[in-house]
Short mmCIF file of N, CA and C and ligand atoms in Angstrom, two decimals:
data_model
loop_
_atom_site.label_atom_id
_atom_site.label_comp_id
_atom_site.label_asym_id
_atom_site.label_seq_id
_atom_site.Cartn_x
_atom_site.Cartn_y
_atom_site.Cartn_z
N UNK A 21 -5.45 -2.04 23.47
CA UNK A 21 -4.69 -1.47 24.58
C UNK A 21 -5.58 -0.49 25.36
N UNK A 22 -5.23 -0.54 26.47
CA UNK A 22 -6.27 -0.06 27.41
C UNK A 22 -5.93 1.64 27.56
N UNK A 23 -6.97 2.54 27.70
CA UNK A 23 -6.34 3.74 28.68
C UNK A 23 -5.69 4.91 27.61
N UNK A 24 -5.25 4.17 26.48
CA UNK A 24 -5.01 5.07 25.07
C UNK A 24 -5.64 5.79 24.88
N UNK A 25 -5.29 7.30 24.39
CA UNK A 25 -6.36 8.77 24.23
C UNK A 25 -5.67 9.18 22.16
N UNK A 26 -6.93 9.05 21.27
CA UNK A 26 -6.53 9.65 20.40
C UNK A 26 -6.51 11.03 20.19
N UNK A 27 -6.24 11.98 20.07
CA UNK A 27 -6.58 13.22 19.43
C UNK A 27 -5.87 14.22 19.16
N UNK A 28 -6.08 15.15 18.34
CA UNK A 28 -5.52 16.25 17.27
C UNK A 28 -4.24 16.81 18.24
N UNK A 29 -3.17 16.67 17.51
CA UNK A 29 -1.60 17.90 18.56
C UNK A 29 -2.54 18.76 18.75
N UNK A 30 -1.41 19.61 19.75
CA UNK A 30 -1.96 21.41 19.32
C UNK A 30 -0.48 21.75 19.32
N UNK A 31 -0.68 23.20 18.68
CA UNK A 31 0.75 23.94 18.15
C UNK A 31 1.60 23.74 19.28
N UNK A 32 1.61 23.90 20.56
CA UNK A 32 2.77 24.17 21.51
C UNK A 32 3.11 22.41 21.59
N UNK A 33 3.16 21.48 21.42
CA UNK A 33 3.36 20.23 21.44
C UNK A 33 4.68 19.87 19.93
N UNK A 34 4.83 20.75 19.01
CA UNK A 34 5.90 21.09 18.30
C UNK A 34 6.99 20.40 18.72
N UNK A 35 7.64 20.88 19.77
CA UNK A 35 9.85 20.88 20.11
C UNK A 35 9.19 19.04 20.46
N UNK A 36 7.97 19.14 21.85
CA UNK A 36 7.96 17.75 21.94
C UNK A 36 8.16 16.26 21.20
N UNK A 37 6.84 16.60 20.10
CA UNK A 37 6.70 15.68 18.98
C UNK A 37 8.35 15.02 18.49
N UNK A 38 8.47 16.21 18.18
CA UNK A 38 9.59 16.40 16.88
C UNK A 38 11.00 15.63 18.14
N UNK A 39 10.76 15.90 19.43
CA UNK A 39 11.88 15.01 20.55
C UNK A 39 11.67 13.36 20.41
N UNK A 40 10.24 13.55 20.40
CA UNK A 40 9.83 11.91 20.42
C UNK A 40 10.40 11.24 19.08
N UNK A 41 10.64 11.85 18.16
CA UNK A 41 10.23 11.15 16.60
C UNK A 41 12.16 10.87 16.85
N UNK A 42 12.56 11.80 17.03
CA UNK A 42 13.94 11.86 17.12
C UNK A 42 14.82 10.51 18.24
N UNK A 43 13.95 10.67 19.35
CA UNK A 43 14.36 9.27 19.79
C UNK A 43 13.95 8.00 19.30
N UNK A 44 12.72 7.82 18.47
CA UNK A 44 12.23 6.74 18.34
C UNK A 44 12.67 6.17 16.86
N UNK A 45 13.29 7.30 16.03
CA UNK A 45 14.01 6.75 14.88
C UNK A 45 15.54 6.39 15.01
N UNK A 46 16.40 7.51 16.30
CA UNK A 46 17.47 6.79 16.39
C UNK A 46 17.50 5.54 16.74
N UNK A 47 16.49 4.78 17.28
CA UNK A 47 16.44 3.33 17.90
C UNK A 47 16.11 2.41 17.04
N UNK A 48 15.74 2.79 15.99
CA UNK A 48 16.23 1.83 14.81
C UNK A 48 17.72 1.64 14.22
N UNK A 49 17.79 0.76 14.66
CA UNK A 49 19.35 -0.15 14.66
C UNK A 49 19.95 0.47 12.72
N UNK A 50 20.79 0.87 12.68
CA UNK A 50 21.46 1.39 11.63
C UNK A 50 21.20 3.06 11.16
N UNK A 51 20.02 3.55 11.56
CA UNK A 51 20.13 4.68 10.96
C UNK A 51 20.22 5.85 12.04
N UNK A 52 20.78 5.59 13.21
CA UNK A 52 21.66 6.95 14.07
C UNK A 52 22.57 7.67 13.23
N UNK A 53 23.36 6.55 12.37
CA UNK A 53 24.88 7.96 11.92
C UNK A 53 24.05 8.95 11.07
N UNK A 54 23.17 8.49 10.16
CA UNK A 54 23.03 9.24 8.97
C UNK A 54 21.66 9.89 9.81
N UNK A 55 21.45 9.98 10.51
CA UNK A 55 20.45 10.97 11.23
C UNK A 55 20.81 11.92 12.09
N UNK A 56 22.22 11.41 12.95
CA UNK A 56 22.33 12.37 13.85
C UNK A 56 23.79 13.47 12.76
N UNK A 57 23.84 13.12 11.23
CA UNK A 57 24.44 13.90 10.68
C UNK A 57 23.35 14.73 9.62
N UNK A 58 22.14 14.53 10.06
CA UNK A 58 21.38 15.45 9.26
C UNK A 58 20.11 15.72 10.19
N UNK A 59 20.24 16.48 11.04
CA UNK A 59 19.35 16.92 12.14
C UNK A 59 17.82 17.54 11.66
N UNK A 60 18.02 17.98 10.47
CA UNK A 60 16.75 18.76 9.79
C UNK A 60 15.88 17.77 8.99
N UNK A 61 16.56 15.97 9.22
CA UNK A 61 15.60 15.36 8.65
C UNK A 61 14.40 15.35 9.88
N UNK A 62 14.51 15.39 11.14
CA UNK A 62 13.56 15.69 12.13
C UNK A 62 12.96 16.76 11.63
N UNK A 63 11.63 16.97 11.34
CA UNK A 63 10.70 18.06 11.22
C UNK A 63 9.45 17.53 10.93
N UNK A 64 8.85 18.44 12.20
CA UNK A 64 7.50 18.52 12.29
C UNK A 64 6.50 20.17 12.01
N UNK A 65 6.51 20.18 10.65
CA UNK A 65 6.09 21.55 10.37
C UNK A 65 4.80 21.98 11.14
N UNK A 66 4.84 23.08 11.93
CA UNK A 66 4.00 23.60 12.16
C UNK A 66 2.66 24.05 11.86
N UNK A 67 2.85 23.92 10.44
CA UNK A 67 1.09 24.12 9.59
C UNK A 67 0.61 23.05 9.53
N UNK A 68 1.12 21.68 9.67
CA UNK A 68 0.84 20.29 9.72
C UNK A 68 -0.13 20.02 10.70
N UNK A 69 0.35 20.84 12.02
CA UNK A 69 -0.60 20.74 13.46
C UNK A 69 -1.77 21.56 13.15
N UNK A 70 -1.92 23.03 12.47
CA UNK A 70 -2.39 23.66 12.60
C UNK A 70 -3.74 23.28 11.58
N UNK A 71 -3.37 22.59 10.67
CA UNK A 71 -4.61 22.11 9.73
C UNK A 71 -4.93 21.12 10.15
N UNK A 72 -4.68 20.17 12.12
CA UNK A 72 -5.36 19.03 12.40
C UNK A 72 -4.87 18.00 11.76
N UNK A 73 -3.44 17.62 10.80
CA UNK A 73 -3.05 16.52 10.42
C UNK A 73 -2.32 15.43 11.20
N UNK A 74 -2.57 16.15 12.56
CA UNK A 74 -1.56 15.52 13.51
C UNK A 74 -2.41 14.83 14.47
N UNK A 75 -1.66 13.64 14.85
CA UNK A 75 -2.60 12.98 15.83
C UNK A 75 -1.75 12.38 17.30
N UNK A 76 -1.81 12.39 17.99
CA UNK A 76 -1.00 12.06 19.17
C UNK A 76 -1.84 10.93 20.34
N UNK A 77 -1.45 9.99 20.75
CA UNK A 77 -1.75 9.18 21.27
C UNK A 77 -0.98 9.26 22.94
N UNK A 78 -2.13 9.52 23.53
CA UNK A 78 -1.64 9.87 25.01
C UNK A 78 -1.90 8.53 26.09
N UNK A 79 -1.28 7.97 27.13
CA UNK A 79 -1.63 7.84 27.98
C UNK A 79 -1.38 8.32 29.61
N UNK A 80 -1.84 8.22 30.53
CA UNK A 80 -1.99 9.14 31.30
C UNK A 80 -1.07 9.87 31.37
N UNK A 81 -1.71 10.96 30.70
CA UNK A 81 -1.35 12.38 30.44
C UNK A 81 0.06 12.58 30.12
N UNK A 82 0.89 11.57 29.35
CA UNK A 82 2.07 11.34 28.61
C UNK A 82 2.08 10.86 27.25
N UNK A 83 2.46 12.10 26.21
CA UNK A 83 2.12 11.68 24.75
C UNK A 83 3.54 10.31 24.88
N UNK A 84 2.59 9.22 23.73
CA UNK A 84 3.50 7.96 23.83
C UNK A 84 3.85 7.59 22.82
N UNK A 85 3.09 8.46 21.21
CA UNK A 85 3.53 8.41 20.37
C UNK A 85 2.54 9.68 18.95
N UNK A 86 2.91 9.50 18.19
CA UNK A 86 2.07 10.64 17.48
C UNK A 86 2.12 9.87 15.86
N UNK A 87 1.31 10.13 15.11
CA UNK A 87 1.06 10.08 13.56
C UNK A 87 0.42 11.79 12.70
N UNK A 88 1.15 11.22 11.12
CA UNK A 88 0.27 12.92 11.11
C UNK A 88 0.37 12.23 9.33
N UNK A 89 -1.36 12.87 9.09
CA UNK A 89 -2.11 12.31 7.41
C UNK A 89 -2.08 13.58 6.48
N UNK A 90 -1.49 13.59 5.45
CA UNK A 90 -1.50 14.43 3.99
C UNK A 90 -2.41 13.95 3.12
N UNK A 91 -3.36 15.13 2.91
CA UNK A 91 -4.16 14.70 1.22
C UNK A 91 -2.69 14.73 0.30
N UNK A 92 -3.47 14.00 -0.62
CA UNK A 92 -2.66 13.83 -2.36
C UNK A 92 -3.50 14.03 -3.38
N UNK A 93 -2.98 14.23 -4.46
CA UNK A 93 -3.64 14.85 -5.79
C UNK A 93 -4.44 13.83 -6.20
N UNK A 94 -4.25 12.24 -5.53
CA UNK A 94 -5.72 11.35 -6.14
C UNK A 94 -6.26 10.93 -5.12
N UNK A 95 -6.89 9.55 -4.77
CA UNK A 95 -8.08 9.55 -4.05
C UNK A 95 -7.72 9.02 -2.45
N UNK A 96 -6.50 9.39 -2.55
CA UNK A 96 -5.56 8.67 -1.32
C UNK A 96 -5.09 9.79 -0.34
N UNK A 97 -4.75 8.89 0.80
CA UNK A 97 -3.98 9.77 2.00
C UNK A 97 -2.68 9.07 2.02
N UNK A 98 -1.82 10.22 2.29
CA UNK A 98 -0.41 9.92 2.90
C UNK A 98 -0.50 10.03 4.61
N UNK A 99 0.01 8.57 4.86
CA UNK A 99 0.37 8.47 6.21
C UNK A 99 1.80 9.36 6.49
N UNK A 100 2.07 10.48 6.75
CA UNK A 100 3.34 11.16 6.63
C UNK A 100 4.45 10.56 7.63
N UNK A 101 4.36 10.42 8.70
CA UNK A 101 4.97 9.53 9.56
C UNK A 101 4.57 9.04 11.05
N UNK A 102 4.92 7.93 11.08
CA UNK A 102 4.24 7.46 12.72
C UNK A 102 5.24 7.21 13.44
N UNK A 103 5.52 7.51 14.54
CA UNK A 103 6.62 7.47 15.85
C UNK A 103 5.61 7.07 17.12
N UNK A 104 6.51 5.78 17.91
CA UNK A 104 6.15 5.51 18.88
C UNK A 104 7.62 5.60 19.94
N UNK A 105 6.94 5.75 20.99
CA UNK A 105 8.33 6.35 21.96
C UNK A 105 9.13 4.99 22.40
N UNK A 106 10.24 4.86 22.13
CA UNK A 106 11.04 3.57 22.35
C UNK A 106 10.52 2.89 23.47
N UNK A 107 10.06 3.22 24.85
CA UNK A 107 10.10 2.08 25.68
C UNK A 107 8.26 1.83 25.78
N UNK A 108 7.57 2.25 24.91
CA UNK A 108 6.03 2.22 25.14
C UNK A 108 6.01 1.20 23.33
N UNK A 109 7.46 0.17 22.92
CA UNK A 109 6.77 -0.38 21.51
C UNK A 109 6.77 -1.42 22.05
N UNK A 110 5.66 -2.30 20.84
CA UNK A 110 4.85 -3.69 21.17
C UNK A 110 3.93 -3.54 22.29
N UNK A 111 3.45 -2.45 22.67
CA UNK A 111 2.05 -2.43 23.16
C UNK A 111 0.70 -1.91 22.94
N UNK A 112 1.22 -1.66 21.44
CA UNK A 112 -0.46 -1.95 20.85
C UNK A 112 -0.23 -0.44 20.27
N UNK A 113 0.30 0.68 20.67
CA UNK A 113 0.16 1.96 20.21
C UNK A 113 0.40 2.45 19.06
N UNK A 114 1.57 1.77 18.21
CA UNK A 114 1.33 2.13 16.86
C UNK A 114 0.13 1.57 15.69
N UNK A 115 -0.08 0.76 16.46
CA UNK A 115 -1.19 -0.19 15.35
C UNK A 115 -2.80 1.32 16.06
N UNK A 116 -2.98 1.37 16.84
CA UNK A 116 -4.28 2.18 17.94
C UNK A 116 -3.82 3.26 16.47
N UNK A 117 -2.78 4.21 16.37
CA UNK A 117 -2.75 5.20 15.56
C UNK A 117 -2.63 5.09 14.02
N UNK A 118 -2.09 3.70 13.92
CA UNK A 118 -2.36 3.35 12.15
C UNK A 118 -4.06 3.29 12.08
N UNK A 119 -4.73 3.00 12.81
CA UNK A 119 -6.07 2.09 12.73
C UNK A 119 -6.48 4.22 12.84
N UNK A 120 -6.57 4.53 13.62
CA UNK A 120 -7.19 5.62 14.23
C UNK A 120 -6.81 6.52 12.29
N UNK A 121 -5.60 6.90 11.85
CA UNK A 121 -4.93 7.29 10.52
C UNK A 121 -5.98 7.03 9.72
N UNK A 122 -6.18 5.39 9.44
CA UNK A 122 -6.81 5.14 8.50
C UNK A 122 -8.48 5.12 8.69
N UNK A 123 -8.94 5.55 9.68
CA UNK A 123 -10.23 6.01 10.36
C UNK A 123 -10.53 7.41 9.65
N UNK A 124 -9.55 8.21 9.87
CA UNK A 124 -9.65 9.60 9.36
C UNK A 124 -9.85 9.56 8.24
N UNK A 125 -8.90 9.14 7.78
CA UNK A 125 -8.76 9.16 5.46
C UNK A 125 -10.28 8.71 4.95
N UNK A 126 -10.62 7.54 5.16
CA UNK A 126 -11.72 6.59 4.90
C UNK A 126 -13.02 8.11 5.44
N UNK A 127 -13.09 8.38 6.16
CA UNK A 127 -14.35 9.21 6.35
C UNK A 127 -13.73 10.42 5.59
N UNK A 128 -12.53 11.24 5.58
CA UNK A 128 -12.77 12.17 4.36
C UNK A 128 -12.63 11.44 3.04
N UNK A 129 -12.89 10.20 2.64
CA UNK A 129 -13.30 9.38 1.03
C UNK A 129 -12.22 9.05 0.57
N UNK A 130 -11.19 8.99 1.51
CA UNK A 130 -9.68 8.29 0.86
C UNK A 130 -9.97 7.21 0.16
N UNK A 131 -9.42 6.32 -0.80
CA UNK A 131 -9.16 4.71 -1.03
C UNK A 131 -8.74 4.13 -0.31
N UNK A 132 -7.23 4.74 0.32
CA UNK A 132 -6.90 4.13 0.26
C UNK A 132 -5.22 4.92 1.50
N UNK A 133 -4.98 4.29 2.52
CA UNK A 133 -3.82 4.74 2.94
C UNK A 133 -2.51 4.71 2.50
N UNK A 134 -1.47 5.20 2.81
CA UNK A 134 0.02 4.50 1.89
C UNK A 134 0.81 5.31 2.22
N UNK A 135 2.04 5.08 2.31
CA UNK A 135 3.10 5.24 3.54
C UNK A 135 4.11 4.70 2.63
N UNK A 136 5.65 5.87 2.58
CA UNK A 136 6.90 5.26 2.23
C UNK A 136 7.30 5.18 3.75
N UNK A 137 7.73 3.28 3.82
CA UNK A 137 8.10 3.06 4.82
C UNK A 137 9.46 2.93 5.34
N UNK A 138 10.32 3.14 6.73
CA UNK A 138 11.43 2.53 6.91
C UNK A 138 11.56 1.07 6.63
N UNK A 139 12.87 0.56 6.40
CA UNK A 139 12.28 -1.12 6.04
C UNK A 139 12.28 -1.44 7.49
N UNK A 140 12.76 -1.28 8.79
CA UNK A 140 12.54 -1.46 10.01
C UNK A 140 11.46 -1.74 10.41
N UNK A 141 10.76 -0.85 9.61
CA UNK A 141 8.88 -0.74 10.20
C UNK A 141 8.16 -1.90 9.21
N UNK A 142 8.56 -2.66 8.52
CA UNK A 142 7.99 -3.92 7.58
C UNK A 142 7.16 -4.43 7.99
N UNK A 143 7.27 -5.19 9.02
CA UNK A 143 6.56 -5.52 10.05
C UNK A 143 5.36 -5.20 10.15
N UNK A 144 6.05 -4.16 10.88
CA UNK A 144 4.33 -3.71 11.83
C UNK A 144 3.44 -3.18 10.71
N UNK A 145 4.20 -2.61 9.44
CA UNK A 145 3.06 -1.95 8.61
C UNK A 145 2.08 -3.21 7.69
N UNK A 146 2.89 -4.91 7.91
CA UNK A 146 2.24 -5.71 7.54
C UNK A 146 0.87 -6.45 8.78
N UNK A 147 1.35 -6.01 9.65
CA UNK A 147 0.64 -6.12 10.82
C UNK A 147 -0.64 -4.90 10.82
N UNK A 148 -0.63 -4.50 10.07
CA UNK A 148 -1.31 -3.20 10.67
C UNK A 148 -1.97 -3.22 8.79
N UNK A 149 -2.37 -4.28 8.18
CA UNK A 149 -2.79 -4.18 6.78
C UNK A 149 -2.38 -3.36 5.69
N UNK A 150 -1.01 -3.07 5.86
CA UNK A 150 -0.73 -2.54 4.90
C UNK A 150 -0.17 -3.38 3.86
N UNK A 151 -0.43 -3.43 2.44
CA UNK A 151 0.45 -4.12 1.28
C UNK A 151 1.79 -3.70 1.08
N UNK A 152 2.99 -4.16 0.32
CA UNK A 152 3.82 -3.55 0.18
C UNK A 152 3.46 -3.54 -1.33
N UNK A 153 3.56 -2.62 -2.11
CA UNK A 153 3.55 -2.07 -3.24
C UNK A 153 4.84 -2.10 -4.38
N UNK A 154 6.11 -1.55 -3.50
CA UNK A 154 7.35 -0.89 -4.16
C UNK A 154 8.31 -0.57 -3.08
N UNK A 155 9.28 0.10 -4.05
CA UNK A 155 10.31 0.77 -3.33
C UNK A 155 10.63 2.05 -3.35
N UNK A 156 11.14 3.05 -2.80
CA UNK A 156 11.32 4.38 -2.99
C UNK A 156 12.75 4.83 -2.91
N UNK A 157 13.40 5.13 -3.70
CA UNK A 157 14.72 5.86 -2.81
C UNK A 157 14.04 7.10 -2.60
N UNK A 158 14.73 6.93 -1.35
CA UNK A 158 14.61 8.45 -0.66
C UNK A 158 15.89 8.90 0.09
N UNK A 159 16.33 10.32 0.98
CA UNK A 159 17.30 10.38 0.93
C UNK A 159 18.15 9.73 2.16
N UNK A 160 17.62 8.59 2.48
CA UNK A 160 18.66 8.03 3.32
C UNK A 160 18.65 6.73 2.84
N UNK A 161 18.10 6.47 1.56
CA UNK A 161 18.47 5.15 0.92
C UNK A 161 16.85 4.91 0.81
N UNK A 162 16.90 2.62 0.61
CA UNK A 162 15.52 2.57 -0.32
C UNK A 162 14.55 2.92 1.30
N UNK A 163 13.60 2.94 0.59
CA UNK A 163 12.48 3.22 1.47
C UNK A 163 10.83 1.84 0.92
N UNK A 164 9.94 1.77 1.64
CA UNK A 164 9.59 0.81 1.21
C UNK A 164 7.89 1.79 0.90
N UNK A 165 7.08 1.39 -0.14
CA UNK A 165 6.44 1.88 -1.05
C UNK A 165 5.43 0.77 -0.03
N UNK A 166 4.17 1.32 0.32
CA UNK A 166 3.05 0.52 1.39
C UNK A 166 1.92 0.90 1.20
N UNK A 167 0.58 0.46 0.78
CA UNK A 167 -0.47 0.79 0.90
C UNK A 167 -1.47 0.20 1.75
N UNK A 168 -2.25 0.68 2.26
CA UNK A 168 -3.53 -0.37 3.17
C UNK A 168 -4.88 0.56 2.31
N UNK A 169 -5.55 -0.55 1.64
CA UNK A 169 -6.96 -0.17 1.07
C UNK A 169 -8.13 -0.01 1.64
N UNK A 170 -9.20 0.96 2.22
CA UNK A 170 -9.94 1.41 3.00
C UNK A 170 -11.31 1.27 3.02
C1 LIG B 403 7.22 1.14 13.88
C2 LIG B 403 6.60 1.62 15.20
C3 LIG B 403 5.75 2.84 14.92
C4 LIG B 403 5.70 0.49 15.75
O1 LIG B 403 5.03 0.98 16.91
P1 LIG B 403 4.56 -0.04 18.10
O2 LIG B 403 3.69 0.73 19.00
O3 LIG B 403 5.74 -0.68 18.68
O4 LIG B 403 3.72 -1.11 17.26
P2 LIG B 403 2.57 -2.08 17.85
O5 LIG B 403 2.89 -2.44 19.26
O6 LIG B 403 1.25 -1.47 17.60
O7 LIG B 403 2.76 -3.36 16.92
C5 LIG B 403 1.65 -3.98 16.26
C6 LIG B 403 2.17 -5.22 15.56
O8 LIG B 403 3.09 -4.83 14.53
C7 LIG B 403 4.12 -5.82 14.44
N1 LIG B 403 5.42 -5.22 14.80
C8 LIG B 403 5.63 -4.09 15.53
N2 LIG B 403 6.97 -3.84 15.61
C9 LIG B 403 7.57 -4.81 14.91
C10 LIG B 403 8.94 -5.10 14.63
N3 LIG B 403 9.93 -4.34 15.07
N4 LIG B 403 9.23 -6.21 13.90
C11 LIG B 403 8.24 -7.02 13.44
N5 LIG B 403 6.92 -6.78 13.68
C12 LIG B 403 6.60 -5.70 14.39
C13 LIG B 403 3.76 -6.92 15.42
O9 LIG B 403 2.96 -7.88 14.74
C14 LIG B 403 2.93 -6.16 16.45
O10 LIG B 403 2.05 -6.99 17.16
P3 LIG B 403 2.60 -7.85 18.42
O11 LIG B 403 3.40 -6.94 19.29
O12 LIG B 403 1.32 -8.31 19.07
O13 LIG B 403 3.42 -8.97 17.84
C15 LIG B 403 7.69 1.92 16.26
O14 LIG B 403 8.52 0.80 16.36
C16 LIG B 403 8.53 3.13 15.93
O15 LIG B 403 8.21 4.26 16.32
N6 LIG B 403 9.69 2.89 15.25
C17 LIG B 403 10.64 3.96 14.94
C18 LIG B 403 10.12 4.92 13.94
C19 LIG B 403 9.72 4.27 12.66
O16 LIG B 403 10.49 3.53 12.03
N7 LIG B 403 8.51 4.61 12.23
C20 LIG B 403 8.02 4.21 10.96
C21 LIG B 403 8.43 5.31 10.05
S1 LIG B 403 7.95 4.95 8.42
#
């Protein structure tokens, strides 16, 4: 995809992010009720931006979607979550920030990426080399257990 800009949030990009993630998960078909009855599952912690775990994908000069990577206690990164803005999906931007994610991990010596996924996102996270591994409950039900090896 053409014209795509990767690079680091910065702190004042916060209320934004956290707007985008919020529209782009209600638009997965089934999980509005149990989201718009737990508003604090939206969060984008602020120390997250501030240690550079955040990544935002701009095009002209309109963030279009964002990802943000956690170390873990073994040789892996957590993809923490990726949001693309409802009317900018299927044009290449979540795969630009999975690819860009797993760019990062791999040069700080990850193995390996891995992501509890929505099952909505199945798809694209098979599109985008990830394995499916497992399952997770988590608290809005199962969640899907994903790795991509680096
Ligand atoms: C999942 C999400 C990040 C995908 O972003 P996107 O920018 O639309 O993805 P891309 O355009 O890069 O898709 C790359 C490939 O993934 C696959 N894919 C993407 N969305 C898919 C879907 N809904 N169903 C099946 N395959 C899909 C396709 O193979 C696609 O390639 P194609 O368009 O050439 O066929 C986006 O839909 C989103 O923000 N969803 C809501 C939030 C969410 O569920 N995030 C995951 C949290 S774990």
């Amino acid at each position: 995809m053409n014209n795509v800009l990767i690079r680091p949030a910065i702190l004042s990009e916060q209320k934004a992010l956290e707007a985008l993630q919020l529209r782009a998960s209600l638009s997965n078909a089934g999980d509005r009720e149990a989201l718009l009855a737990n508003p604090d599952a939206i969060e984008l912690p602020l120390a997250q931006i501030a240690a550079g775990r955040v990544f935002v994908a701009e095009r002209d000069g309109a963030i279009v979607g964002f990802a943000a990577v956690l170390p873990r206690n073994d040789r892996e990164t957590e993809l923490d979550g990726l949001f693309v803005e409802p009317n900018t999906w299927r044009e290449g931007v979540g795969k630009m920030l999975a690819e860009y994610c797993a760019g990062v991990a791999r040069a700080q010596g990850s193995a390996a990426l891995c992501v509890v996924g929505n099952p909505h996102a199945q798809g694209f996270y098979m599109a985008c080399g990830f394995k499916l591994i497992g399952t997770v409950e988590t608290r809005f039900g199962a969640g899907l257990s994903l790795r991509k090896m680096l």
